[in-house]
């Protein structure tokens, strides 16, 4: 009982193969048919009435050609709900369409079998069989299943199943149209050249890697020298080429892993996020992309966010230093200065009336206006809440000071109309002033001119002065800005004369209140 193939079969309404009589064109799929066994008649079938009448067509000769009777094998042989004819069609469909194409195999079997039903039956009957690769009931003498399910009962049950599924298919609502094509082709994804069904690209990394090994052949027994037992030079060369090929495949897999890990295929989403960044942030993001190959997506996001925050802090510090250089003491004045600076930059260069090229001189291009960035938030008059929580409280009149825990040069609640008097440091007897330069004090640029003169007169290095300053201001904050000399001496264990000069400087600057 072999597999019957027919090249001229057509699809029936119930799916599966449909056989037609070659004389009267009657449907003989579900009845007994006779097939010509002569080689000249290929796939020649007749119904019983045409065969009994001796009818023939084409090259068929009923008097001389042998024939075979083909009956319906609608009996269970492996399971109680699958007949032998369906088992034959299942194996034939698997051979024609390939394992895994369960929808095509189910259409080949017919009888309203679903692809899930066909897949589960094949796996349970053939793959999970204790007699693999044969089914459990592969013995021809085993007829216990047929005795439990007689032919008439099995065929009646199969007919009822087909009628019920036909009625269900007729009354079922129409299926919703598919939004996207199911074919895995490069045009099915927002990234051109990517095939989502195969997780591959139309042009892979090292796309020509297979050309080096496509014509390579290995014959059994080749490669070893029978006398020395060593590999022949040609085989060694082949193995080296294969190592190079495997290395390229590994690199290709690693690059794909980076693409899938960091969601680089979501082009529209990534492009929308990129538009929200400033030019400097986009350049920084592009510079950090090579590090994505050695990090997972979460770590890379934290790494990139940290670098962007550091970049914004550096810009904010540079902006504050520029304001200090321009003698700007509060954030609101700095905001006004930045607005006027941008207006001046957008203003075209003036041209004289006697300039011969005045009428044809091209106007200066207007620089693009950047959207507010994180750097702007760090220097805004109203600082974000996250900075207000971690910022130390400052005395209202501290304009030119700098503390270790403050990202700015002090608060600015005092009107700038009040003119601060110049404080002159009284020299200490026996202490020679120290000239602070970039050679002996590399951190001298962090202090304004008045505090630098104080450090020079008292022979205190800038960093040590900042530690003293921070300690005194913290102690003053505990009492609402008031500080006694005795409390200052308890906090800072330094020379009393130097501490007295520092205390008087703080009082004159308005940073602490003398008690």
CSV table of C-alpha atoms in Angstrom, one decimal:
chain,number,residue,atom,x,y,z
A,1,UNK,CA,0.0,0.0,0.0
A,2,UNK,CA,2.1,2.9,-1.3
A,3,UNK,CA,1.6,6.6,-1.5
A,4,UNK,CA,-0.6,7.6,-4.5
A,5,UNK,CA,0.3,10.8,-6.3
A,6,UNK,CA,-1.8,12.4,-8.9
A,7,UNK,CA,-0.5,15.4,-10.9
A,8,UNK,CA,-3.8,16.5,-12.2
A,9,UNK,CA,-5.8,16.5,-9.0
A,10,UNK,CA,-7.7,19.6,-7.9
A,11,UNK,CA,-8.6,21.0,-4.5
A,12,UNK,CA,-12.1,20.1,-3.3
A,13,UNK,CA,-14.4,22.3,-1.2
A,14,UNK,CA,-13.5,20.3,1.9
A,15,UNK,CA,-9.8,20.5,1.2
A,16,UNK,CA,-7.6,17.5,0.4
A,17,UNK,CA,-7.1,15.7,-2.9
A,18,UNK,CA,-9.9,15.1,-5.3
A,19,UNK,CA,-9.9,12.3,-7.9
A,20,UNK,CA,-11.8,12.6,-11.1
A,21,UNK,CA,-12.8,9.8,-13.6
A,22,UNK,CA,-10.8,10.3,-16.8
A,23,UNK,CA,-13.8,9.2,-18.9
A,24,UNK,CA,-17.0,10.7,-17.4
A,25,UNK,CA,-15.3,13.3,-15.1
A,26,UNK,CA,-17.3,12.0,-12.1
A,27,UNK,CA,-15.9,12.6,-8.6
A,28,UNK,CA,-14.5,9.3,-7.3
A,29,UNK,CA,-12.6,10.6,-4.3
A,30,UNK,CA,-14.9,8.8,-1.7
A,31,UNK,CA,-15.6,5.7,-3.7
A,32,UNK,CA,-13.8,2.7,-5.1
A,33,UNK,CA,-11.8,3.5,-8.2
A,34,UNK,CA,-9.7,1.5,-10.6
A,35,UNK,CA,-6.2,2.7,-11.7
A,36,UNK,CA,-4.4,1.6,-14.9
A,37,UNK,CA,-1.1,-0.1,-14.0
A,38,UNK,CA,0.3,0.1,-17.6
A,39,UNK,CA,3.3,2.6,-17.8
A,40,UNK,CA,1.8,4.3,-20.8
A,41,UNK,CA,-1.2,5.5,-18.7
A,42,UNK,CA,0.1,7.8,-16.1
A,43,UNK,CA,-2.4,8.5,-13.2
A,44,UNK,CA,-5.3,7.1,-15.2
A,45,UNK,CA,-8.4,6.5,-13.0
A,46,UNK,CA,-11.8,5.0,-13.8
A,47,UNK,CA,-15.0,4.8,-11.9
A,48,UNK,CA,-16.7,1.4,-11.5
A,49,UNK,CA,-19.5,2.0,-14.1
A,50,UNK,CA,-17.0,3.2,-16.8
A,51,UNK,CA,-14.7,0.2,-16.1
A,52,UNK,CA,-17.6,-2.3,-16.3
A,53,UNK,CA,-18.7,-0.8,-19.7
A,54,UNK,CA,-15.2,-1.0,-21.1
A,55,UNK,CA,-15.0,2.8,-21.7
A,56,UNK,CA,-11.6,4.3,-22.4
A,57,UNK,CA,-9.9,7.5,-23.5
A,58,UNK,CA,-6.5,8.5,-24.7
A,59,UNK,CA,-4.1,5.6,-24.9
A,60,UNK,CA,-5.9,3.3,-22.5
A,61,UNK,CA,-6.7,-0.2,-23.8
A,62,UNK,CA,-9.0,-2.0,-21.3
A,63,UNK,CA,-8.5,-5.4,-23.0
A,64,UNK,CA,-4.7,-5.5,-22.6
A,65,UNK,CA,-3.8,-3.0,-19.8
A,66,UNK,CA,-3.5,-4.3,-16.2
A,67,UNK,CA,-5.3,-2.5,-13.5
A,68,UNK,CA,-5.5,-2.2,-9.7
A,69,UNK,CA,-8.5,-1.7,-7.4
A,70,UNK,CA,-8.1,1.1,-4.9
A,71,UNK,CA,-10.5,1.1,-2.0
A,72,UNK,CA,-11.1,3.7,0.7
A,73,UNK,CA,-8.9,3.0,3.6
A,74,UNK,CA,-11.1,4.9,6.0
A,75,UNK,CA,-10.3,2.7,9.0
A,76,UNK,CA,-8.3,3.5,12.1
A,77,UNK,CA,-4.8,2.0,12.3
A,78,UNK,CA,-2.7,4.2,14.7
A,79,UNK,CA,-5.3,6.3,16.6
A,80,UNK,CA,-9.1,6.0,17.0
A,81,UNK,CA,-9.9,9.3,15.3
A,82,UNK,CA,-7.5,9.2,12.3
A,83,UNK,CA,-8.1,6.8,9.3
A,84,UNK,CA,-5.4,5.1,7.2
A,85,UNK,CA,-6.3,7.4,4.2
A,86,UNK,CA,-5.6,10.5,6.3
A,87,UNK,CA,-2.3,8.9,7.6
A,88,UNK,CA,-1.2,8.4,3.9
A,89,UNK,CA,-2.1,12.0,3.0
A,90,UNK,CA,-0.3,13.3,6.1
A,91,UNK,CA,2.9,11.6,5.1
A,92,UNK,CA,2.5,12.6,1.5
A,93,UNK,CA,1.9,16.2,2.5
A,94,UNK,CA,5.0,16.2,4.8
A,95,UNK,CA,7.1,14.9,1.9
A,96,UNK,CA,5.7,17.4,-0.6
A,97,UNK,CA,5.5,20.6,1.6
A,98,UNK,CA,8.1,19.8,4.3
A,99,UNK,CA,7.7,19.3,8.0
A,100,UNK,CA,6.5,22.5,9.7
A,101,UNK,CA,4.2,23.6,6.9
A,102,UNK,CA,1.2,22.4,8.9
A,103,UNK,CA,-1.3,24.7,7.2
A,104,UNK,CA,-0.4,23.3,3.7
A,105,UNK,CA,-0.4,19.7,5.0
A,106,UNK,CA,-3.8,20.2,6.7
A,107,UNK,CA,-5.2,21.6,3.4
A,108,UNK,CA,-3.7,18.5,1.6
A,109,UNK,CA,-5.4,16.1,4.0
A,110,UNK,CA,-8.8,17.8,3.9
A,111,UNK,CA,-11.7,16.8,6.0
A,112,UNK,CA,-11.6,20.2,7.8
A,113,UNK,CA,-8.5,19.2,9.7
A,114,UNK,CA,-6.8,22.2,11.4
A,115,UNK,CA,-3.0,22.8,11.3
A,116,UNK,CA,-2.8,22.5,15.2
A,117,UNK,CA,-4.7,19.2,15.0
A,118,UNK,CA,-2.3,17.9,12.3
A,119,UNK,CA,0.8,19.0,14.1
A,120,UNK,CA,-0.2,17.5,17.5
A,121,UNK,CA,-1.2,14.2,15.8
A,122,UNK,CA,2.1,13.9,14.0
A,123,UNK,CA,4.1,14.7,17.1
A,124,UNK,CA,2.2,12.4,19.4
A,125,UNK,CA,1.9,9.5,16.9
A,126,UNK,CA,5.3,9.5,15.2
A,127,UNK,CA,7.8,11.6,17.2
A,128,UNK,CA,6.8,10.5,20.8
A,129,UNK,CA,6.3,6.9,19.9
A,130,UNK,CA,8.0,4.3,22.0
A,131,UNK,CA,8.8,2.5,18.7
A,132,UNK,CA,10.4,5.6,17.1
A,133,UNK,CA,10.6,6.1,14.1
A,134,UNK,CA,7.6,3.8,13.7
A,135,UNK,CA,4.3,4.4,15.4
A,136,UNK,CA,3.3,2.3,18.4
A,137,UNK,CA,0.8,0.2,16.4
A,138,UNK,CA,3.0,-0.3,13.3
A,139,UNK,CA,2.7,-4.1,13.5
A,140,UNK,CA,0.5,-5.3,10.5
A,141,UNK,CA,-0.9,-8.1,12.7
A,142,UNK,CA,-2.2,-5.6,15.4
A,143,UNK,CA,-5.9,-5.2,14.6
A,144,UNK,CA,-7.1,-4.4,18.1
A,145,UNK,CA,-7.9,-0.8,17.2
A,146,UNK,CA,-10.0,-1.9,14.2
A,147,UNK,CA,-11.9,-4.4,16.4
A,148,UNK,CA,-12.7,-1.6,18.9
A,149,UNK,CA,-13.8,0.8,16.1
A,150,UNK,CA,-15.6,-1.0,13.2
A,151,UNK,CA,-15.4,0.4,9.7
A,152,UNK,CA,-19.1,1.5,9.5
A,153,UNK,CA,-19.0,3.2,12.9
A,154,UNK,CA,-15.7,5.0,12.2
A,155,UNK,CA,-16.9,6.3,8.8
A,156,UNK,CA,-20.2,7.5,10.3
A,157,UNK,CA,-18.3,9.3,13.1
A,158,UNK,CA,-16.0,10.9,10.5
A,159,UNK,CA,-19.0,12.0,8.4
A,160,UNK,CA,-20.6,13.7,11.4
A,161,UNK,CA,-17.4,15.4,12.2
A,162,UNK,CA,-17.0,16.8,8.7
A,163,UNK,CA,-20.6,18.0,8.6
A,164,UNK,CA,-20.3,19.7,12.0
A,165,UNK,CA,-17.2,21.5,11.0
A,166,UNK,CA,-18.6,22.5,7.7
A,167,UNK,CA,-21.6,24.0,9.4
A,168,UNK,CA,-19.4,25.8,11.9
A,169,UNK,CA,-17.3,27.2,9.1
A,170,UNK,CA,-20.4,28.4,7.2
A,171,UNK,CA,-21.8,30.3,10.3
A,172,UNK,CA,-18.5,31.6,11.5
A,173,UNK,CA,-18.0,35.4,11.2
A,174,UNK,CA,-15.6,36.5,8.5
A,175,UNK,CA,-12.0,36.7,9.5
A,176,UNK,CA,-10.5,40.2,10.1
A,177,UNK,CA,-8.2,41.3,7.3
A,178,UNK,CA,-4.5,41.1,8.2
A,179,UNK,CA,-2.9,44.4,8.8
A,180,UNK,CA,0.6,43.4,7.7
A,181,UNK,CA,1.7,40.8,5.2
A,182,UNK,CA,2.8,37.5,6.6
A,183,UNK,CA,5.6,37.0,4.1
A,184,UNK,CA,9.1,37.6,5.5
A,185,UNK,CA,10.4,40.0,2.9
A,186,UNK,CA,12.5,43.2,3.2
A,187,UNK,CA,9.4,45.4,2.6
A,188,UNK,CA,7.6,44.1,5.7
A,189,UNK,CA,9.5,46.2,8.3
A,190,UNK,CA,10.2,49.9,9.0
A,191,UNK,CA,13.9,49.1,8.6
A,192,UNK,CA,14.5,48.5,4.9
A,193,UNK,CA,16.2,45.2,4.2
A,194,UNK,CA,15.2,43.5,7.5
A,195,UNK,CA,13.1,40.3,7.3
A,196,UNK,CA,11.2,39.9,10.7
A,197,UNK,CA,10.0,36.4,10.1
A,198,UNK,CA,13.5,35.1,9.6
A,199,UNK,CA,15.3,37.6,12.0
A,200,UNK,CA,17.8,38.2,9.2
A,201,UNK,CA,18.8,41.1,6.9
A,202,UNK,CA,18.9,41.1,3.2
A,203,UNK,CA,22.5,42.1,3.3
A,204,UNK,CA,24.2,40.6,6.3
A,205,UNK,CA,27.5,41.6,7.9
A,206,UNK,CA,30.4,40.0,5.9
A,207,UNK,CA,27.8,39.0,3.3
A,208,UNK,CA,30.4,37.4,1.1
A,209,UNK,CA,31.7,35.1,3.9
A,210,UNK,CA,30.1,32.0,2.4
A,211,UNK,CA,31.8,32.4,-1.0
A,212,UNK,CA,35.1,31.1,0.5
A,213,UNK,CA,33.5,27.7,1.5
A,214,UNK,CA,30.7,27.2,-0.9
A,215,UNK,CA,32.8,25.0,-3.3
A,216,UNK,CA,34.8,23.3,-0.6
A,217,UNK,CA,34.5,19.5,-0.4
A,218,UNK,CA,35.6,16.8,2.1
A,219,UNK,CA,35.7,13.2,1.1
A,220,UNK,CA,35.8,10.4,3.7
A,221,UNK,CA,39.3,9.3,4.4
A,222,UNK,CA,40.9,12.4,2.8
A,223,UNK,CA,43.2,14.7,4.6
A,224,UNK,CA,45.4,12.3,6.5
A,225,UNK,CA,48.7,11.1,5.1
A,226,UNK,CA,48.7,7.3,5.4
A,227,UNK,CA,52.4,7.1,6.0
A,228,UNK,CA,52.9,9.8,8.6
A,229,UNK,CA,49.3,10.1,9.9
A,230,UNK,CA,49.4,13.9,9.8
A,231,UNK,CA,47.1,16.3,8.0
A,232,UNK,CA,48.0,17.2,4.5
A,233,UNK,CA,48.7,20.8,3.7
A,234,UNK,CA,45.6,21.2,1.6
A,235,UNK,CA,43.4,20.0,4.4
A,236,UNK,CA,45.1,22.3,6.9
A,237,UNK,CA,44.4,25.2,4.5
A,238,UNK,CA,40.8,24.2,4.3
A,239,UNK,CA,40.6,24.1,8.1
A,240,UNK,CA,42.1,27.6,8.4
A,241,UNK,CA,39.6,28.9,5.9
A,242,UNK,CA,36.8,27.3,8.0
A,243,UNK,CA,38.1,28.9,11.1
A,244,UNK,CA,38.0,32.3,9.4
A,245,UNK,CA,34.5,31.6,8.2
A,246,UNK,CA,33.4,30.6,11.7
A,247,UNK,CA,34.9,33.8,13.2
A,248,UNK,CA,32.9,35.9,10.7
A,249,UNK,CA,29.7,34.1,11.6
A,250,UNK,CA,30.4,34.7,15.3
A,251,UNK,CA,31.0,38.4,14.6
A,252,UNK,CA,27.7,38.5,12.6
A,253,UNK,CA,25.8,36.9,15.5
A,254,UNK,CA,27.3,39.3,18.0
A,255,UNK,CA,26.3,42.3,15.9
A,256,UNK,CA,22.8,41.0,15.6
A,257,UNK,CA,22.7,40.5,19.3
A,258,UNK,CA,23.5,44.2,19.8
A,259,UNK,CA,20.8,45.2,17.4
A,260,UNK,CA,18.1,43.1,19.1
A,261,UNK,CA,19.3,43.9,22.7
A,262,UNK,CA,19.2,47.7,22.3
A,263,UNK,CA,16.0,47.8,20.2
A,264,UNK,CA,17.7,49.5,17.2
A,265,UNK,CA,15.1,48.1,14.9
A,266,UNK,CA,12.5,50.5,16.4
A,267,UNK,CA,13.5,53.2,14.0
A,268,UNK,CA,10.5,55.5,14.4
A,269,UNK,CA,10.6,55.4,18.2
A,270,UNK,CA,14.4,56.1,18.3
A,271,UNK,CA,14.1,58.9,15.8
A,272,UNK,CA,11.4,60.6,17.9
A,273,UNK,CA,13.6,60.4,21.0
A,274,UNK,CA,16.5,61.8,19.0
A,275,UNK,CA,14.6,64.8,17.9
A,276,UNK,CA,14.0,65.8,21.5
A,277,UNK,CA,17.8,66.0,22.2
A,278,UNK,CA,19.9,69.0,21.6
A,279,UNK,CA,22.8,69.0,19.1
A,280,UNK,CA,25.4,68.5,21.9
A,281,UNK,CA,23.4,65.6,23.4
A,282,UNK,CA,23.0,64.0,20.0
A,283,UNK,CA,26.8,64.2,19.4
A,284,UNK,CA,27.5,62.7,22.8
A,285,UNK,CA,25.0,59.9,22.2
A,286,UNK,CA,26.7,59.0,18.9
A,287,UNK,CA,30.1,58.9,20.7
A,288,UNK,CA,28.8,56.5,23.3
A,289,UNK,CA,27.3,54.0,20.8
A,290,UNK,CA,30.4,51.9,20.6
A,291,UNK,CA,30.1,51.1,24.3
A,292,UNK,CA,26.7,49.4,23.6
A,293,UNK,CA,28.5,46.3,22.3
A,294,UNK,CA,29.9,45.5,25.8
A,295,UNK,CA,26.8,46.4,27.9
A,296,UNK,CA,23.2,45.3,28.2
A,297,UNK,CA,20.4,47.8,27.4
A,298,UNK,CA,19.8,48.8,31.0
A,299,UNK,CA,23.4,49.5,31.8
A,300,UNK,CA,23.9,51.4,28.6
A,301,UNK,CA,20.9,53.6,29.3
A,302,UNK,CA,22.3,54.4,32.8
A,303,UNK,CA,25.8,55.0,31.3
A,304,UNK,CA,24.4,57.4,28.6
A,305,UNK,CA,22.2,59.3,31.1
A,306,UNK,CA,25.1,59.8,33.4
A,307,UNK,CA,27.3,61.2,30.7
A,308,UNK,CA,24.5,63.5,29.5
A,309,UNK,CA,24.0,64.7,33.1
A,310,UNK,CA,27.8,65.3,33.5
A,311,UNK,CA,27.8,67.2,30.2
A,312,UNK,CA,25.0,69.4,31.3
A,313,UNK,CA,26.7,70.1,34.6
A,314,UNK,CA,29.9,71.1,32.9
A,315,UNK,CA,28.0,73.5,30.6
A,316,UNK,CA,26.2,74.9,33.7
A,317,UNK,CA,29.5,75.4,35.5
A,318,UNK,CA,31.1,77.1,32.5
A,319,UNK,CA,28.1,79.4,32.2
A,320,UNK,CA,28.3,80.3,35.9
A,321,UNK,CA,32.0,81.0,35.6
A,322,UNK,CA,31.2,83.3,32.6
A,323,UNK,CA,28.7,85.1,34.7
A,324,UNK,CA,31.2,85.6,37.5
A,325,UNK,CA,33.7,86.9,35.0
A,326,UNK,CA,31.0,89.4,33.9
A,327,UNK,CA,30.3,90.4,37.5
A,328,UNK,CA,26.9,88.9,37.5
A,329,UNK,CA,25.8,88.0,41.1
A,330,UNK,CA,22.3,86.5,40.7
A,331,UNK,CA,20.6,84.0,38.5
A,332,UNK,CA,17.9,86.4,37.2
A,333,UNK,CA,20.5,88.8,36.0
A,334,UNK,CA,22.3,85.9,34.3
A,335,UNK,CA,19.1,84.9,32.5
A,336,UNK,CA,18.8,88.4,31.2
A,337,UNK,CA,22.4,88.4,30.1
A,338,UNK,CA,22.0,85.2,28.2
A,339,UNK,CA,18.8,86.5,26.4
A,340,UNK,CA,20.7,89.7,25.4
A,341,UNK,CA,23.7,87.6,24.3
A,342,UNK,CA,21.5,85.5,22.0
A,343,UNK,CA,19.8,88.6,20.6
A,344,UNK,CA,23.2,90.1,19.8
A,345,UNK,CA,24.3,86.9,18.1
A,346,UNK,CA,21.3,87.0,15.8
A,347,UNK,CA,21.7,90.6,14.9
A,348,UNK,CA,23.3,91.1,11.4
A,349,UNK,CA,26.7,92.8,11.2
A,350,UNK,CA,26.3,96.6,10.3
A,351,UNK,CA,27.4,97.7,6.9
A,352,UNK,CA,28.7,101.2,6.1
A,353,UNK,CA,27.1,103.5,3.6
A,354,UNK,CA,30.4,103.9,1.7
A,355,UNK,CA,31.0,100.2,1.4
A,356,UNK,CA,30.8,99.2,-2.2
A,357,UNK,CA,29.7,95.7,-1.3
A,358,UNK,CA,27.1,96.9,1.2
A,359,UNK,CA,24.2,96.1,-1.2
A,360,UNK,CA,25.5,92.6,-2.1
A,361,UNK,CA,27.0,91.4,1.2
A,362,UNK,CA,25.2,88.3,2.3
A,363,UNK,CA,23.5,88.4,5.6
A,364,UNK,CA,24.9,86.5,8.5
A,365,UNK,CA,23.0,83.2,8.9
A,366,UNK,CA,20.8,83.1,11.9
A,367,UNK,CA,21.9,80.3,14.3
A,368,UNK,CA,19.3,77.7,15.1
A,369,UNK,CA,17.5,78.2,18.3
A,370,UNK,CA,18.0,75.2,20.5
A,371,UNK,CA,15.2,73.8,22.6
A,372,UNK,CA,15.6,74.2,26.4
A,373,UNK,CA,17.9,71.5,27.6
A,374,UNK,CA,18.9,70.1,31.0
A,375,UNK,CA,21.7,72.6,31.2
A,376,UNK,CA,19.2,75.5,31.1
A,377,UNK,CA,17.3,73.8,34.0
A,378,UNK,CA,20.5,73.8,36.1
A,379,UNK,CA,20.9,77.6,35.8
A,380,UNK,CA,17.2,78.6,35.8
A,381,UNK,CA,16.0,81.2,38.4
A,382,UNK,CA,13.8,78.5,39.9
A,383,UNK,CA,15.9,75.4,40.3
A,384,UNK,CA,14.3,71.9,39.9
A,385,UNK,CA,13.0,70.2,43.0
A,386,UNK,CA,15.7,67.5,42.9
A,387,UNK,CA,18.4,70.2,43.3
A,388,UNK,CA,16.5,72.1,46.0
A,389,UNK,CA,16.4,69.0,48.2
A,390,UNK,CA,20.2,68.3,48.1
A,391,UNK,CA,21.3,72.0,48.1
A,392,UNK,CA,22.5,73.5,51.4
A,393,UNK,CA,20.5,76.6,52.6
A,394,UNK,CA,22.5,79.8,52.0
A,395,UNK,CA,22.5,83.2,53.6
A,396,UNK,CA,20.4,85.7,51.5
A,397,UNK,CA,23.3,88.1,51.2
A,398,UNK,CA,25.9,85.6,50.0
A,399,UNK,CA,26.5,86.7,46.4
A,400,UNK,CA,30.1,86.0,45.6
A,401,UNK,CA,30.9,83.0,47.8
A,402,UNK,CA,31.1,79.4,46.9
A,403,UNK,CA,30.5,76.4,49.0
A,404,UNK,CA,31.3,72.8,48.5
A,405,UNK,CA,27.8,71.5,48.5
A,406,UNK,CA,26.3,74.2,46.3
A,407,UNK,CA,26.2,74.1,42.5
A,408,UNK,CA,25.9,77.8,42.2
A,409,UNK,CA,27.6,80.9,43.6
A,410,UNK,CA,25.0,81.6,46.2
A,411,UNK,CA,21.3,82.6,46.4
A,412,UNK,CA,20.2,86.0,45.1
A,413,UNK,CA,17.3,87.2,47.2
A,414,UNK,CA,19.0,90.6,47.9
A,415,UNK,CA,18.6,93.5,45.6
A,416,UNK,CA,21.7,94.2,43.5
A,417,UNK,CA,21.3,97.9,44.1
A,418,UNK,CA,23.0,97.6,47.5
A,419,UNK,CA,26.7,98.4,47.0
A,420,UNK,CA,29.1,96.2,49.0
A,421,UNK,CA,32.0,98.2,50.6
A,422,UNK,CA,35.5,97.0,49.9
A,423,UNK,CA,37.1,95.1,52.7
A,424,UNK,CA,40.7,95.7,53.4
A,425,UNK,CA,42.5,92.8,55.2
A,426,UNK,CA,44.8,94.0,58.0
A,427,UNK,CA,48.2,92.3,57.8
A,428,UNK,CA,49.3,90.2,60.7
A,429,UNK,CA,52.5,91.1,62.4
A,430,UNK,CA,55.2,88.6,61.6
A,431,UNK,CA,53.3,87.0,58.7
A,432,UNK,CA,54.6,87.8,55.2
A,433,UNK,CA,51.9,87.8,52.5
A,434,UNK,CA,52.1,84.9,50.0
A,435,UNK,CA,51.8,85.7,46.4
A,436,UNK,CA,49.4,83.1,45.0
A,437,UNK,CA,50.0,82.2,41.3
A,438,UNK,CA,49.1,79.3,39.0
A,439,UNK,CA,52.5,77.7,39.8
A,440,UNK,CA,52.3,77.5,43.6
A,441,UNK,CA,48.5,77.4,43.8
A,442,UNK,CA,46.9,75.6,40.8
A,443,UNK,CA,43.4,76.0,42.4
A,444,UNK,CA,43.6,79.8,42.8
A,445,UNK,CA,41.1,80.4,39.9
A,446,UNK,CA,38.3,79.0,42.0
A,447,UNK,CA,38.2,82.0,44.3
A,448,UNK,CA,37.1,85.6,43.5
A,449,UNK,CA,39.6,88.4,43.8
A,450,UNK,CA,38.6,89.5,47.4
A,451,UNK,CA,38.9,86.0,48.8
A,452,UNK,CA,42.2,85.4,46.9
A,453,UNK,CA,43.7,88.6,48.5
A,454,UNK,CA,42.5,87.3,52.0
A,455,UNK,CA,44.3,84.0,51.4
A,456,UNK,CA,47.4,85.7,50.2
A,457,UNK,CA,47.6,88.0,53.2
A,458,UNK,CA,47.0,85.2,55.7
A,459,UNK,CA,49.2,82.6,53.8
A,460,UNK,CA,46.3,80.1,53.5
A,461,UNK,CA,46.0,77.9,50.4
A,462,UNK,CA,42.6,78.2,48.5
A,463,UNK,CA,41.5,74.6,49.2
A,464,UNK,CA,42.2,74.9,52.9
A,465,UNK,CA,40.3,78.2,52.9
A,466,UNK,CA,37.3,76.6,51.3
A,467,UNK,CA,37.2,73.9,54.0
A,468,UNK,CA,37.3,76.6,56.7
A,469,UNK,CA,34.6,78.6,54.9
A,470,UNK,CA,32.3,75.6,54.6
A,471,UNK,CA,32.7,74.7,58.3
A,472,UNK,CA,31.9,78.2,59.5
A,473,UNK,CA,28.9,78.6,57.2
A,474,UNK,CA,27.5,75.3,58.3
A,475,UNK,CA,27.8,76.4,61.9
A,476,UNK,CA,26.2,79.7,61.1
A,477,UNK,CA,23.2,78.0,59.4
A,478,UNK,CA,22.4,76.2,62.7
A,479,UNK,CA,21.6,79.5,64.4
A,480,UNK,CA,19.9,81.3,61.5
A,481,UNK,CA,23.1,83.0,60.1
A,482,UNK,CA,24.4,84.2,63.4
A,483,UNK,CA,28.0,83.2,64.5
A,484,UNK,CA,30.0,84.1,67.5
A,485,UNK,CA,33.8,84.4,67.6
A,486,UNK,CA,33.9,81.7,70.3
A,487,UNK,CA,31.9,79.3,68.2
A,488,UNK,CA,34.1,80.0,65.2
A,489,UNK,CA,37.2,79.2,67.3
A,490,UNK,CA,35.7,75.9,68.5
A,491,UNK,CA,34.9,74.9,64.9
A,492,UNK,CA,38.3,75.8,63.3
A,493,UNK,CA,41.4,75.1,65.3
A,494,UNK,CA,43.7,77.5,63.5
A,495,UNK,CA,45.7,80.6,64.5
A,496,UNK,CA,43.4,83.0,66.3
A,497,UNK,CA,44.7,86.1,64.4
A,498,UNK,CA,44.0,84.4,61.0
A,499,UNK,CA,40.6,83.2,62.2
A,500,UNK,CA,39.7,86.7,63.4
A,501,UNK,CA,40.5,88.2,60.0
A,502,UNK,CA,38.4,85.5,58.3
A,503,UNK,CA,35.5,86.1,60.7
A,504,UNK,CA,35.6,89.9,60.0
A,505,UNK,CA,35.7,89.2,56.3
A,506,UNK,CA,32.6,87.0,56.5
A,507,UNK,CA,30.8,89.7,58.6
A,508,UNK,CA,31.8,92.4,56.1
A,509,UNK,CA,30.6,90.3,53.2
A,510,UNK,CA,27.2,89.8,54.9
A,511,UNK,CA,27.5,86.0,55.0
A,512,UNK,CA,27.2,85.8,58.8
A,513,UNK,CA,25.7,88.1,61.4
A,514,UNK,CA,28.0,89.2,64.2
A,515,UNK,CA,26.6,88.4,67.6
